[in-house]
Short mmCIF file of N, CA and C in Angstrom, two decimals:
data_model
loop_
_atom_site.label_atom_id
_atom_site.label_comp_id
_atom_site.label_asym_id
_atom_site.label_seq_id
_atom_site.Cartn_x
_atom_site.Cartn_y
_atom_site.Cartn_z
N MET A 1 1.01 -1.31 0.46
CA MET A 1 -0.31 -0.15 -0.05
C MET A 1 1.15 1.62 0.04
N GLU A 2 1.85 1.03 1.07
CA GLU A 2 2.79 2.06 0.87
C GLU A 2 3.17 2.87 -0.18
N ARG A 3 3.88 1.72 -1.08
CA ARG A 3 4.84 2.00 -2.24
C ARG A 3 3.41 2.38 -3.34
N ALA A 4 2.43 1.65 -3.43
CA ALA A 4 1.16 1.97 -4.88
C ALA A 4 1.35 3.92 -3.98
N SER A 5 1.03 4.25 -2.57
CA SER A 5 1.36 5.71 -2.00
C SER A 5 1.77 6.30 -3.46
N VAL A 6 3.58 5.97 -2.94
CA VAL A 6 4.41 6.53 -2.69
C VAL A 6 4.66 6.80 -5.10
N LEU A 7 4.27 5.36 -4.82
CA LEU A 7 4.42 5.21 -6.83
C LEU A 7 2.88 6.82 -7.68
N ALA A 8 2.27 6.89 -6.92
CA ALA A 8 1.41 7.95 -7.80
C ALA A 8 1.97 9.46 -6.85
N GLN A 9 2.80 9.45 -5.97
CA GLN A 9 3.33 10.68 -5.89
C GLN A 9 4.90 11.45 -6.33
N VAL A 10 4.97 10.08 -7.49
CA VAL A 10 5.97 10.01 -8.65
C VAL A 10 5.72 10.43 -10.22
N ASP A 11 5.04 9.53 -10.40
CA ASP A 11 4.18 9.02 -11.74
C ASP A 11 2.72 9.45 -11.65
N ILE A 12 2.87 10.52 -13.23
CA ILE A 12 1.46 11.97 -13.82
C ILE A 12 0.35 10.51 -13.71
N HIS A 13 0.88 8.77 -14.51
CA HIS A 13 -0.15 7.81 -14.85
C HIS A 13 -0.73 7.89 -12.60
N ARG A 14 0.13 6.61 -12.30
CA ARG A 14 -0.88 6.49 -11.66
C ARG A 14 -1.44 7.63 -11.37
N ALA A 15 -0.90 8.98 -10.79
CA ALA A 15 -1.36 10.32 -10.02
C ALA A 15 -2.59 9.91 -10.59
N ALA A 16 -3.14 10.20 -11.61
CA ALA A 16 -4.25 10.09 -11.97
C ALA A 16 -5.03 8.76 -12.13
N THR A 17 -4.65 7.50 -11.98
CA THR A 17 -5.43 6.82 -11.76
C THR A 17 -6.60 7.05 -10.17
N HIS A 18 -5.29 7.41 -9.16
CA HIS A 18 -4.87 7.37 -7.57
C HIS A 18 -6.11 8.23 -7.87
N ASN A 19 -5.63 9.61 -8.15
CA ASN A 19 -6.88 9.85 -7.51
C ASN A 19 -8.19 10.31 -8.06
N LYS A 20 -8.22 10.10 -8.87
CA LYS A 20 -9.15 9.38 -9.65
C LYS A 20 -10.71 8.49 -8.89
N GLY A 21 -9.83 8.00 -8.05
CA GLY A 21 -10.62 6.72 -7.27
C GLY A 21 -10.94 7.59 -6.05
N VAL A 22 -10.08 8.43 -5.58
CA VAL A 22 -11.11 9.96 -4.30
C VAL A 22 -11.26 9.74 -4.94
N MET A 23 -11.62 10.53 -6.54
CA MET A 23 -12.98 11.55 -6.58
C MET A 23 -14.23 10.92 -7.24
N ASN A 24 -14.25 9.33 -7.20
CA ASN A 24 -14.70 8.93 -6.87
C ASN A 24 -15.82 8.88 -5.55
N GLY A 25 -15.32 9.03 -5.04
CA GLY A 25 -16.21 8.94 -3.92
C GLY A 25 -16.24 10.16 -3.01
N ILE A 26 -15.13 10.86 -3.47
CA ILE A 26 -16.44 11.89 -2.88
C ILE A 26 -17.37 13.05 -3.06
N HIS A 27 -17.07 12.64 -5.00
CA HIS A 27 -18.37 12.92 -6.47
C HIS A 27 -19.31 12.84 -5.84
N ALA A 28 -19.57 11.38 -4.89
CA ALA A 28 -20.89 11.05 -4.05
C ALA A 28 -21.48 12.05 -3.35
N VAL A 29 -20.89 11.95 -2.00
CA VAL A 29 -21.74 12.42 -0.92
C VAL A 29 -21.67 14.19 -1.85
N VAL A 30 -20.25 14.92 -3.17
CA VAL A 30 -20.34 16.06 -3.26
C VAL A 30 -21.78 16.35 -3.57
N LEU A 31 -22.11 15.26 -4.90
CA LEU A 31 -23.83 15.23 -5.14
C LEU A 31 -25.05 15.59 -4.28
N ALA A 32 -24.22 14.02 -3.84
CA ALA A 32 -25.79 13.32 -2.31
C ALA A 32 -25.91 14.83 -1.67
N THR A 33 -25.35 15.78 -1.42
CA THR A 33 -25.28 17.06 -0.53
C THR A 33 -25.59 17.60 -1.18
N GLY A 34 -26.33 18.45 -2.37
CA GLY A 34 -26.21 19.29 -3.84
C GLY A 34 -24.73 20.19 -3.48
N ASN A 35 -24.07 19.80 -3.17
CA ASN A 35 -22.78 20.25 -3.08
C ASN A 35 -22.60 20.29 -5.21
N ASP A 36 -21.59 21.36 -5.57
CA ASP A 36 -20.41 21.96 -6.92
C ASP A 36 -19.90 20.57 -6.49
N THR A 37 -20.33 18.91 -7.42
CA THR A 37 -19.49 18.26 -8.42
C THR A 37 -18.21 18.67 -8.83
N ARG A 38 -18.80 20.18 -9.73
CA ARG A 38 -17.68 20.65 -11.08
C ARG A 38 -16.74 20.91 -9.92
N GLY A 39 -17.08 22.35 -9.05
CA GLY A 39 -15.86 22.96 -8.01
C GLY A 39 -14.84 21.92 -7.73
N VAL A 40 -14.87 21.34 -7.29
CA VAL A 40 -14.83 19.95 -6.09
C VAL A 40 -13.55 19.85 -6.53
N GLU A 41 -13.75 19.14 -7.94
CA GLU A 41 -13.93 18.53 -9.21
C GLU A 41 -12.00 18.89 -9.06
N ALA A 42 -12.64 20.30 -9.94
CA ALA A 42 -11.25 21.43 -10.54
C ALA A 42 -10.32 21.79 -9.64
N SER A 43 -11.12 21.93 -8.03
CA SER A 43 -9.65 21.60 -6.95
C SER A 43 -9.81 21.16 -6.76
N ALA A 44 -10.12 20.07 -6.46
CA ALA A 44 -8.53 18.94 -6.95
C ALA A 44 -7.72 18.85 -7.38
N HIS A 45 -8.47 18.80 -8.31
CA HIS A 45 -7.62 19.39 -9.68
C HIS A 45 -5.90 19.48 -9.58
N ALA A 46 -6.72 21.13 -9.43
CA ALA A 46 -5.65 22.39 -8.99
C ALA A 46 -5.07 21.67 -7.74
N TYR A 47 -4.98 21.75 -7.54
CA TYR A 47 -4.66 21.01 -5.94
C TYR A 47 -3.56 20.72 -5.59
N ALA A 48 -3.15 19.41 -6.45
CA ALA A 48 -2.35 17.85 -7.03
C ALA A 48 -1.65 18.41 -7.87
N SER A 49 -1.49 19.79 -8.89
CA SER A 49 -0.77 19.95 -9.78
C SER A 49 0.06 21.81 -8.84
N LYS A 50 -0.44 22.17 -7.88
CA LYS A 50 -0.03 23.16 -7.19
C LYS A 50 1.74 23.45 -7.01
N ASP A 51 2.31 22.34 -6.98
CA ASP A 51 4.06 22.78 -7.05
C ASP A 51 4.39 22.16 -8.78
N GLY A 52 3.56 22.11 -10.09
CA GLY A 52 3.88 22.25 -11.20
C GLY A 52 4.44 20.39 -11.39
N HIS A 53 3.82 19.52 -10.27
CA HIS A 53 3.25 18.19 -10.68
C HIS A 53 2.46 18.19 -10.67
N TYR A 54 1.77 17.19 -11.06
CA TYR A 54 0.77 15.94 -10.95
C TYR A 54 0.27 15.05 -9.88
N ARG A 55 0.34 14.47 -8.31
CA ARG A 55 0.76 14.05 -7.29
C ARG A 55 -0.51 13.93 -6.90
N GLY A 56 -0.57 12.70 -6.35
CA GLY A 56 -1.35 11.61 -5.75
C GLY A 56 -2.37 12.72 -4.64
N ILE A 57 -3.60 12.56 -4.35
CA ILE A 57 -3.54 13.57 -2.78
C ILE A 57 -3.95 13.00 -1.90
N ALA A 58 -3.26 11.78 -1.70
CA ALA A 58 -3.87 10.89 -0.96
C ALA A 58 -2.42 10.45 -0.99
N THR A 59 -2.20 9.96 0.82
CA THR A 59 -1.02 9.74 0.96
C THR A 59 -0.91 8.22 2.18
N TRP A 60 -0.53 6.92 1.68
CA TRP A 60 -0.08 5.58 2.20
C TRP A 60 1.43 5.31 2.93
N GLU A 61 0.98 5.61 4.48
CA GLU A 61 3.01 5.09 5.09
C GLU A 61 2.30 3.99 6.48
N TYR A 62 2.05 3.27 5.99
CA TYR A 62 3.14 2.23 7.40
C TYR A 62 3.56 3.13 8.32
N ASP A 63 3.48 3.21 10.14
CA ASP A 63 3.82 3.60 11.27
C ASP A 63 4.23 2.44 11.88
N ARG A 64 5.64 2.07 11.79
CA ARG A 64 5.59 1.30 12.31
C ARG A 64 6.05 1.18 13.59
N SER A 65 6.57 2.05 14.39
CA SER A 65 5.71 1.67 16.13
C SER A 65 4.50 1.97 16.79
N ARG A 66 3.57 2.73 15.58
CA ARG A 66 2.67 2.18 16.12
C ARG A 66 1.73 0.69 15.88
N ASN A 67 1.80 -0.12 14.62
CA ASN A 67 2.01 -1.21 13.46
C ASN A 67 0.89 -1.09 13.26
N LYS A 68 0.30 0.44 12.53
CA LYS A 68 -0.90 -0.06 11.24
C LYS A 68 -0.08 0.83 10.64
N LEU A 69 -1.14 1.09 9.27
CA LEU A 69 -0.98 1.57 7.71
C LEU A 69 -2.03 2.76 8.38
N VAL A 70 -1.22 4.14 7.84
CA VAL A 70 -1.96 6.00 8.43
C VAL A 70 -2.59 6.26 6.63
N GLY A 71 -3.87 6.74 6.58
CA GLY A 71 -3.83 7.11 5.46
C GLY A 71 -3.80 8.65 5.56
N THR A 72 -4.26 9.60 5.42
CA THR A 72 -3.56 11.12 4.88
C THR A 72 -4.13 11.90 3.10
N ILE A 73 -5.11 12.55 3.22
CA ILE A 73 -5.50 12.51 2.54
C ILE A 73 -5.99 14.36 2.88
N GLU A 74 -5.14 15.13 1.28
CA GLU A 74 -5.06 16.76 1.75
C GLU A 74 -5.85 16.96 -0.05
N VAL A 75 -7.76 18.08 0.77
CA VAL A 75 -8.21 18.57 -0.86
C VAL A 75 -8.64 19.70 -0.43
N PRO A 76 -9.09 20.63 -1.14
CA PRO A 76 -9.29 21.75 -0.11
C PRO A 76 -10.52 21.49 -1.53
N MET A 77 -11.89 22.21 -0.05
CA MET A 77 -13.11 22.00 -0.93
C MET A 77 -13.45 23.27 -0.11
N THR A 78 -14.60 23.87 -0.82
CA THR A 78 -15.44 24.80 -1.09
C THR A 78 -17.09 23.69 -0.87
N LEU A 79 -17.85 23.29 0.66
CA LEU A 79 -19.24 22.88 0.83
C LEU A 79 -19.75 23.41 0.88
N ALA A 80 -20.41 23.62 1.34
CA ALA A 80 -22.47 24.01 1.93
C ALA A 80 -22.62 22.77 2.53
N THR A 81 -23.32 23.87 3.47
CA THR A 81 -24.78 22.40 4.38
C THR A 81 -25.91 23.31 4.66
N VAL A 82 -26.20 24.67 4.64
CA VAL A 82 -27.09 25.42 4.09
C VAL A 82 -26.89 25.91 2.52
N GLY A 83 -28.56 26.76 2.42
CA GLY A 83 -27.91 27.99 1.41
C GLY A 83 -28.25 26.49 -0.47
N GLY A 84 -28.57 27.74 -1.06
CA GLY A 84 -28.41 26.52 -2.83
C GLY A 84 -28.82 25.22 -2.63
N GLY A 85 -27.95 24.44 -3.19
CA GLY A 85 -28.49 22.93 -3.88
C GLY A 85 -29.04 22.36 -2.12
N THR A 86 -28.46 23.02 -0.82
CA THR A 86 -29.08 21.47 0.29
C THR A 86 -29.97 21.95 0.70
N LYS A 87 -30.39 23.39 0.20
CA LYS A 87 -32.15 23.29 0.94
C LYS A 87 -32.97 23.25 -0.44
N VAL A 88 -32.58 23.41 -1.67
CA VAL A 88 -33.73 22.85 -2.21
C VAL A 88 -33.93 21.94 -2.54
N LEU A 89 -33.12 20.92 -3.07
CA LEU A 89 -33.23 19.57 -3.36
C LEU A 89 -33.29 18.81 -2.12
N PRO A 90 -34.73 17.76 -2.12
CA PRO A 90 -34.72 17.19 -0.84
C PRO A 90 -33.65 16.13 -0.29
N ILE A 91 -33.20 15.58 -1.74
CA ILE A 91 -31.89 14.47 -1.43
C ILE A 91 -30.94 15.38 -1.09
N ALA A 92 -30.70 16.18 -0.71
CA ALA A 92 -29.29 16.74 0.14
C ALA A 92 -29.78 16.91 1.22
N LYS A 93 -31.34 17.59 1.09
CA LYS A 93 -31.51 17.59 2.97
C LYS A 93 -31.78 16.15 3.73
N ALA A 94 -32.11 14.88 2.84
CA ALA A 94 -32.28 13.89 3.44
C ALA A 94 -31.03 13.13 3.62
N SER A 95 -30.10 13.42 2.65
CA SER A 95 -28.32 12.83 3.21
C SER A 95 -27.64 13.94 3.82
N LEU A 96 -28.01 14.77 4.21
CA LEU A 96 -27.60 15.90 5.24
C LEU A 96 -27.76 15.68 6.88
N ASN A 97 -29.18 15.41 6.95
CA ASN A 97 -29.46 14.86 7.75
C ASN A 97 -29.13 13.08 8.30
N LEU A 98 -28.80 12.14 6.91
CA LEU A 98 -28.15 10.85 7.57
C LEU A 98 -27.28 11.84 8.16
N LEU A 99 -26.17 11.47 7.37
CA LEU A 99 -24.46 12.03 7.71
C LEU A 99 -24.46 12.77 8.82
N ASN A 100 -25.36 13.39 9.28
CA ASN A 100 -25.51 14.20 10.98
C ASN A 100 -24.69 14.86 10.60
N VAL A 101 -23.85 16.36 10.06
CA VAL A 101 -23.20 16.82 10.30
C VAL A 101 -24.11 18.02 10.44
N GLU A 102 -23.50 19.24 11.53
CA GLU A 102 -23.11 20.52 11.57
C GLU A 102 -23.34 21.68 10.75
N ASN A 103 -21.88 21.27 10.39
CA ASN A 103 -21.69 22.10 9.25
C ASN A 103 -20.23 22.29 7.88
N ALA A 104 -20.32 22.61 8.41
CA ALA A 104 -19.69 22.69 6.42
C ALA A 104 -18.01 22.12 6.85
N GLN A 105 -17.58 22.30 7.79
CA GLN A 105 -16.25 21.75 8.02
C GLN A 105 -16.95 19.39 8.20
N GLU A 106 -17.51 20.22 9.43
CA GLU A 106 -17.36 18.19 9.51
C GLU A 106 -18.16 17.61 8.28
N LEU A 107 -18.62 18.66 7.31
CA LEU A 107 -19.49 17.40 6.13
C LEU A 107 -17.96 17.75 4.82
N GLY A 108 -16.90 18.39 5.90
CA GLY A 108 -15.98 18.32 4.58
C GLY A 108 -14.68 16.62 5.39
N GLN A 109 -14.47 16.97 5.96
CA GLN A 109 -14.46 15.64 7.36
C GLN A 109 -14.69 14.44 6.79
N VAL A 110 -16.15 14.15 6.09
CA VAL A 110 -16.97 13.29 6.15
C VAL A 110 -16.78 13.37 4.65
N VAL A 111 -16.80 13.75 3.50
CA VAL A 111 -15.95 13.80 1.69
C VAL A 111 -14.60 13.39 2.11
N ALA A 112 -13.87 13.92 3.04
CA ALA A 112 -12.46 13.34 2.76
C ALA A 112 -12.58 12.37 3.23
N ALA A 113 -13.16 11.83 4.53
CA ALA A 113 -13.06 10.30 4.75
C ALA A 113 -13.55 9.32 3.68
N VAL A 114 -14.43 10.03 3.24
CA VAL A 114 -14.86 8.58 2.17
C VAL A 114 -13.71 8.46 0.45
N GLY A 115 -13.29 9.56 0.43
CA GLY A 115 -12.19 9.51 -0.10
C GLY A 115 -10.95 9.08 -0.06
N LEU A 116 -10.33 9.48 1.00
CA LEU A 116 -9.85 7.97 1.99
C LEU A 116 -10.38 6.79 1.09
N ALA A 117 -11.15 5.91 2.02
CA ALA A 117 -11.83 5.02 2.35
C ALA A 117 -11.68 4.29 0.49
N GLN A 118 -12.06 5.24 -0.33
CA GLN A 118 -12.01 4.69 -1.23
C GLN A 118 -10.95 4.16 -2.12
N ASN A 119 -10.12 5.26 -2.11
CA ASN A 119 -8.84 5.21 -2.05
C ASN A 119 -7.99 4.51 -2.12
N PHE A 120 -7.62 4.16 -0.49
CA PHE A 120 -7.66 2.36 0.49
C PHE A 120 -8.20 1.11 -0.50
N SER A 121 -9.01 0.67 -0.92
CA SER A 121 -9.94 0.06 -1.61
C SER A 121 -9.31 -0.23 -3.16
N ALA A 122 -9.17 1.08 -3.80
CA ALA A 122 -8.74 0.57 -5.66
C ALA A 122 -7.12 0.35 -5.29
N CYS A 123 -6.68 1.14 -3.80
CA CYS A 123 -4.84 0.83 -3.73
C CYS A 123 -4.47 -0.73 -3.24
N ARG A 124 -5.90 -0.90 -2.34
CA ARG A 124 -5.55 -2.66 -2.06
C ARG A 124 -5.65 -3.08 -2.69
N ALA A 125 -7.36 -3.35 -3.77
CA ALA A 125 -7.15 -4.24 -5.45
C ALA A 125 -5.57 -3.95 -6.20
N LEU A 126 -5.18 -2.92 -6.50
CA LEU A 126 -3.91 -2.89 -6.66
C LEU A 126 -3.00 -4.12 -6.48
N VAL A 127 -2.95 -3.66 -4.92
CA VAL A 127 -2.04 -4.31 -4.56
C VAL A 127 -2.39 -5.80 -4.43
N SER A 128 -2.62 -5.73 -4.47
CA SER A 128 -3.28 -8.06 -4.32
C SER A 128 -3.21 -8.64 -5.47
N GLU A 129 -5.01 -8.90 -5.70
CA GLU A 129 -6.00 -8.83 -6.70
C GLU A 129 -6.01 -8.57 -8.51
N GLY A 130 -5.48 -7.66 -7.89
CA GLY A 130 -4.88 -6.33 -8.62
C GLY A 130 -6.90 -6.18 -9.26
N ILE A 131 -6.38 -4.38 -9.99
CA ILE A 131 -7.59 -3.44 -9.52
C ILE A 131 -8.73 -4.40 -10.98
N GLN A 132 -8.29 -5.23 -12.70
CA GLN A 132 -9.19 -6.38 -12.91
C GLN A 132 -9.78 -7.18 -12.71
N GLN A 133 -8.93 -8.18 -12.18
CA GLN A 133 -9.59 -8.86 -11.56
C GLN A 133 -10.95 -8.75 -10.44
N GLY A 134 -10.65 -7.84 -9.14
CA GLY A 134 -11.64 -7.68 -8.67
C GLY A 134 -13.31 -7.11 -9.31
N HIS A 135 -12.38 -6.18 -10.69
CA HIS A 135 -13.18 -5.92 -10.88
C HIS A 135 -14.38 -6.80 -12.11
N MET A 136 -13.28 -7.75 -12.16
CA MET A 136 -14.16 -9.47 -12.54
C MET A 136 -14.43 -10.22 -11.71
N SER A 137 -14.49 -9.96 -10.70
CA SER A 137 -15.58 -11.30 -9.34
C SER A 137 -16.64 -10.10 -8.77
N LEU A 138 -16.70 -8.57 -9.29
CA LEU A 138 -17.47 -8.20 -9.15
C LEU A 138 -18.86 -9.22 -10.48
N GLN A 139 -18.32 -8.44 -11.74
CA GLN A 139 -19.25 -8.08 -12.41
C GLN A 139 -20.00 -9.78 -12.92
N TYR A 140 -18.68 -10.94 -11.86
CA TYR A 140 -19.72 -12.48 -12.21
C TYR A 140 -20.36 -12.23 -10.69
N LYS A 141 -20.18 -11.84 -9.56
CA LYS A 141 -20.84 -12.52 -8.87
C LYS A 141 -22.41 -11.14 -8.91
N SER A 142 -22.54 -10.23 -10.25
CA SER A 142 -24.13 -9.41 -10.24
C SER A 142 -23.84 -10.12 -11.33
N LEU A 143 -24.32 -10.58 -11.54
CA LEU A 143 -25.00 -12.05 -13.16
C LEU A 143 -25.35 -13.12 -12.35
N ALA A 144 -24.72 -13.55 -11.74
CA ALA A 144 -25.09 -13.79 -10.70
C ALA A 144 -26.34 -13.41 -9.97
N ILE A 145 -27.01 -12.39 -9.44
CA ILE A 145 -27.58 -11.91 -8.38
C ILE A 145 -28.60 -11.27 -10.21
N VAL A 146 -28.31 -11.09 -10.92
CA VAL A 146 -28.97 -11.06 -12.14
C VAL A 146 -29.41 -12.57 -12.31
N VAL A 147 -29.61 -13.43 -11.89
CA VAL A 147 -29.87 -14.77 -12.58
C VAL A 147 -30.83 -15.39 -11.93
N GLY A 148 -31.09 -14.68 -10.44
CA GLY A 148 -31.54 -15.01 -9.46
C GLY A 148 -31.13 -16.12 -8.11
N ALA A 149 -29.74 -16.24 -8.50
CA ALA A 149 -28.91 -16.86 -6.96
C ALA A 149 -29.24 -16.25 -6.63
N LYS A 150 -29.31 -16.97 -4.67
CA LYS A 150 -30.03 -16.69 -3.69
C LYS A 150 -28.53 -16.78 -2.61
N GLY A 151 -28.30 -15.87 -1.60
CA GLY A 151 -27.12 -16.59 -0.22
C GLY A 151 -25.95 -16.92 -1.37
N GLU A 152 -25.95 -18.22 -0.75
CA GLU A 152 -24.04 -19.27 -1.32
C GLU A 152 -23.92 -19.29 -2.64
N GLU A 153 -25.27 -19.44 -3.09
CA GLU A 153 -25.57 -19.71 -4.14
C GLU A 153 -24.53 -18.59 -5.60
N ILE A 154 -24.91 -17.37 -4.98
CA ILE A 154 -24.01 -16.18 -5.51
C ILE A 154 -22.70 -16.29 -6.02
N ALA A 155 -21.87 -16.89 -4.31
CA ALA A 155 -20.18 -16.85 -5.01
C ALA A 155 -19.82 -18.96 -5.63
N GLN A 156 -21.48 -19.49 -5.73
CA GLN A 156 -20.78 -20.20 -6.24
C GLN A 156 -21.85 -20.81 -7.98
N VAL A 157 -22.07 -19.39 -8.26
CA VAL A 157 -22.26 -18.93 -9.61
C VAL A 157 -21.09 -18.14 -10.25
N ALA A 158 -20.52 -17.11 -9.44
CA ALA A 158 -19.36 -16.70 -9.64
C ALA A 158 -17.79 -17.08 -9.90
N GLU A 159 -17.84 -18.02 -8.96
CA GLU A 159 -17.14 -18.99 -8.77
C GLU A 159 -15.94 -19.64 -10.50
N ALA A 160 -18.15 -20.64 -10.58
CA ALA A 160 -17.81 -21.23 -12.05
C ALA A 160 -17.84 -20.64 -13.05
N LEU A 161 -18.22 -18.94 -12.62
CA LEU A 161 -17.80 -17.77 -13.90
C LEU A 161 -16.60 -17.77 -13.96
N LYS A 162 -16.03 -17.78 -13.41
CA LYS A 162 -14.41 -17.58 -13.95
C LYS A 162 -13.79 -18.12 -15.06
N TYR A 163 -13.81 -19.88 -14.91
CA TYR A 163 -13.67 -20.60 -15.24
C TYR A 163 -13.76 -21.41 -16.95
N GLU A 164 -14.86 -20.08 -17.62
CA GLU A 164 -15.60 -19.97 -18.18
C GLU A 164 -15.49 -19.16 -19.11
N SER A 165 -15.38 -19.17 -21.12
CA SER A 165 -14.72 -18.74 -21.54
C SER A 165 -15.53 -18.08 -22.27
N GLN A 166 -17.17 -17.49 -21.49
CA GLN A 166 -17.58 -16.59 -21.85
C GLN A 166 -18.73 -16.05 -20.86
N ALA A 167 -18.72 -14.93 -19.53
CA ALA A 167 -19.62 -14.91 -18.82
C ALA A 167 -21.01 -13.69 -19.16
N ASN A 168 -21.55 -14.89 -19.53
CA ASN A 168 -22.78 -13.85 -20.39
C ASN A 168 -23.91 -14.91 -19.18
N ASN A 169 -25.42 -13.93 -18.84
CA ASN A 169 -26.57 -14.60 -18.80
C ASN A 169 -27.08 -15.47 -18.81
N ALA A 170 -26.89 -15.85 -20.17
CA ALA A 170 -27.16 -17.89 -20.49
C ALA A 170 -26.15 -18.32 -19.63
N LYS A 171 -24.94 -18.09 -19.88
CA LYS A 171 -24.13 -18.60 -18.81
C LYS A 171 -24.13 -18.76 -17.69
N ALA A 172 -24.57 -17.96 -16.59
CA ALA A 172 -25.04 -18.04 -15.45
C ALA A 172 -26.17 -18.00 -14.83
N GLN A 173 -27.33 -19.06 -15.92
CA GLN A 173 -28.43 -19.62 -15.79
C GLN A 173 -28.13 -20.48 -16.11
N GLU A 174 -27.10 -21.09 -16.91
CA GLU A 174 -26.72 -22.46 -16.27
C GLU A 174 -26.46 -23.44 -15.66
N ILE A 175 -25.60 -22.88 -14.96
CA ILE A 175 -24.88 -22.82 -13.80
C ILE A 175 -24.86 -22.53 -12.59
N LEU A 176 -26.40 -21.81 -12.57
CA LEU A 176 -27.36 -21.38 -11.45
C LEU A 176 -28.33 -22.86 -11.48
N MET A 177 -28.71 -23.19 -13.04
CA MET A 177 -29.24 -24.52 -12.82
C MET A 177 -28.86 -25.88 -12.42
N ASN A 178 -27.72 -25.79 -12.53
CA ASN A 178 -26.41 -27.46 -12.97
C ASN A 178 -26.78 -26.96 -10.68
N ILE A 179 -26.31 -25.90 -10.27
CA ILE A 179 -25.85 -25.03 -8.79
C ILE A 179 -26.56 -26.42 -8.06
N ARG A 180 -28.20 -25.75 -8.34
CA ARG A 180 -29.85 -26.25 -7.63
C ARG A 180 -30.10 -27.68 -8.39
N LYS A 181 -29.95 -28.87 -9.38
CA LYS A 181 -30.14 -29.49 -9.43
C LYS A 181 -28.98 -30.60 -8.87
N SER A 182 -28.19 -30.24 -8.23
CA SER A 182 -27.35 -30.89 -7.30
C SER A 182 -27.41 -31.24 -5.84
#
């Protein structure tokens, strides 16, 4: 994790992917709370290149003294909890109530935490099974659910789909029927 984080500080392409993952999480909360997604996105990318080199906005470092992985995110955001979309859009009101935030600073902390969590997930996939394989595992599980798999059947269908030359609804349905016959 730490090495993947360091790479996002020195390689512009890795930084772009790194920050995209962070922004996937940030964007979701900003949108749900009626804030300006484009403004927050622009601020984040401008900040990532503040020293003339585009870098990752989240970092991970292993703290050996505490035996813990420590994540840090630094991104300026203009957010609001009153006025504008936060008062006009019912979903924004509901989202802010659900988050139980009292002010923009608390909302910023939640948004940053979600961005950091999203980055953790992406970095973990990158350094373990790999993002492509992780996406395919999710796709197989989704196919299993779509064809009606329940409970343990979902994992069984997903596992079987890994070994098929084609993974589609018809194949998932066939596998599910075979599981239910046995």
